[in-house]
XYZ file of C-alpha atoms in Angstrom:
125
model
C -0.029 -0.107 0.383
C 1.097 3.498 -0.988
C 0.964 6.902 1.866
C -0.664 9.588 -0.414
C 0.228 12.982 1.408
C -3.072 14.344 0.897
C -2.105 17.854 -0.203
C 0.421 19.484 -2.920
C 3.833 20.405 -2.346
C 4.448 24.670 -2.997
C 8.211 25.328 -3.601
C 9.691 28.275 -5.525
C 12.142 29.694 -6.435
C 13.977 32.515 -5.055
C 17.486 34.429 -6.429
C 17.819 37.337 -4.000
C 21.138 39.236 -2.124
C 22.925 38.919 0.882
C 23.911 42.670 0.733
C 20.575 43.669 -0.218
C 19.486 44.879 3.850
C 15.620 44.794 1.942
C 14.069 42.567 -0.247
C 13.593 45.115 -2.870
C 14.956 43.243 -5.265
C 14.534 39.234 -4.399
C 12.753 37.885 -8.033
C 10.816 34.368 -7.601
C 11.729 32.927 -9.856
C 9.451 30.326 -10.818
C 6.657 27.897 -8.788
C 5.038 25.105 -8.371
C 2.686 22.409 -6.640
C 3.358 18.717 -6.751
C 2.391 16.575 -5.977
C -0.280 14.308 -4.949
C 3.549 11.819 -4.111
C 3.994 9.702 -1.612
C 5.308 9.505 1.741
C 9.324 9.725 1.499
C 11.721 10.378 -0.200
C 11.178 12.791 -3.594
C 12.973 14.005 -7.125
C 12.350 16.016 -9.561
C 13.885 18.471 -11.897
C 12.531 22.413 -10.923
C 13.896 24.508 -13.868
C 13.674 28.025 -13.971
C 14.253 30.925 -16.298
C 17.821 33.089 -14.442
C 16.997 36.291 -12.274
C 15.706 39.316 -14.539
C 19.204 41.388 -14.845
C 17.483 45.344 -15.393
C 15.638 44.819 -11.638
C 18.906 44.536 -10.849
C 21.105 47.650 -9.829
C 24.371 47.897 -11.395
C 26.185 47.527 -8.066
C 24.197 43.969 -7.654
C 25.451 42.252 -10.457
C 29.056 41.584 -9.217
C 29.069 39.440 -6.435
C 27.970 36.673 -4.555
C 24.317 36.285 -4.150
C 21.885 33.093 -3.731
C 19.342 31.057 -5.206
C 16.261 29.699 -2.415
C 14.395 26.613 -2.376
C 11.912 26.163 -0.219
C 8.977 23.829 -0.698
C 5.273 23.900 1.656
C 3.263 21.374 2.980
C -0.371 22.337 3.572
C 1.173 26.259 3.958
C 3.720 25.469 6.117
C 7.528 25.719 5.048
C 9.065 22.154 5.950
C 12.714 23.159 3.985
C 14.891 25.308 2.195
C 17.241 24.715 0.244
C 20.333 27.814 -0.195
C 23.111 27.909 -2.908
C 25.399 30.387 -3.253
C 25.608 32.261 -6.588
C 29.060 33.490 -7.983
C 28.715 36.408 -9.900
C 31.824 37.882 -11.893
C 34.034 38.527 -15.481
C 34.845 36.224 -16.898
C 38.406 37.762 -17.549
C 41.011 38.554 -14.853
C 41.172 41.749 -16.541
C 37.074 42.710 -16.287
C 37.906 41.474 -12.696
C 41.125 42.575 -12.029
C 39.158 46.821 -12.922
C 35.430 46.263 -13.627
C 33.942 49.073 -15.412
C 31.927 51.657 -14.239
C 28.787 50.134 -15.993
C 28.238 46.174 -16.039
C 29.026 44.672 -19.233
C 25.685 41.779 -18.949
C 27.345 40.270 -22.117
C 30.924 39.248 -20.284
C 28.858 37.695 -16.346
C 29.678 34.646 -15.617
C 26.876 32.629 -13.372
C 28.788 30.340 -11.007
C 26.163 28.218 -8.930
C 28.457 26.109 -5.710
C 25.649 23.743 -6.362
C 27.823 20.910 -4.437
C 27.542 22.707 -0.741
C 23.940 23.584 -0.282
C 22.670 25.224 2.541
C 19.906 23.370 3.733
C 17.155 24.556 6.625
C 14.533 21.756 7.954
C 11.895 23.482 9.856
C 9.527 20.622 11.438
C 5.474 21.410 11.129
C 2.698 18.484 12.131
C 1.981 16.832 8.912
């Protein structure tokens, strides 16, 4: 007998900034409902478009940001996974002496996928 969760899981991805004191520039990249699913460990691929660079302040284009993947069951968040993202130019010269106006075509995003930060929250299932 396979037990199914009684409601769907809600996932969403957010591109967030570590140096900005508020979440005004954070962007929800995508969200989805998954289910019904069996109780236990499940895997799936969740892809989203990159953030809208026109909504990112020039001062925040380069440096470290984070992609958050959050999951909620019955409107209660039970896990949050954060992936640090390093945004830098594709050349040592530009990284050493960045131009005043970012050259977006030359910025490369390196997601540290092998080192996620996982936070679990106890909820009533």
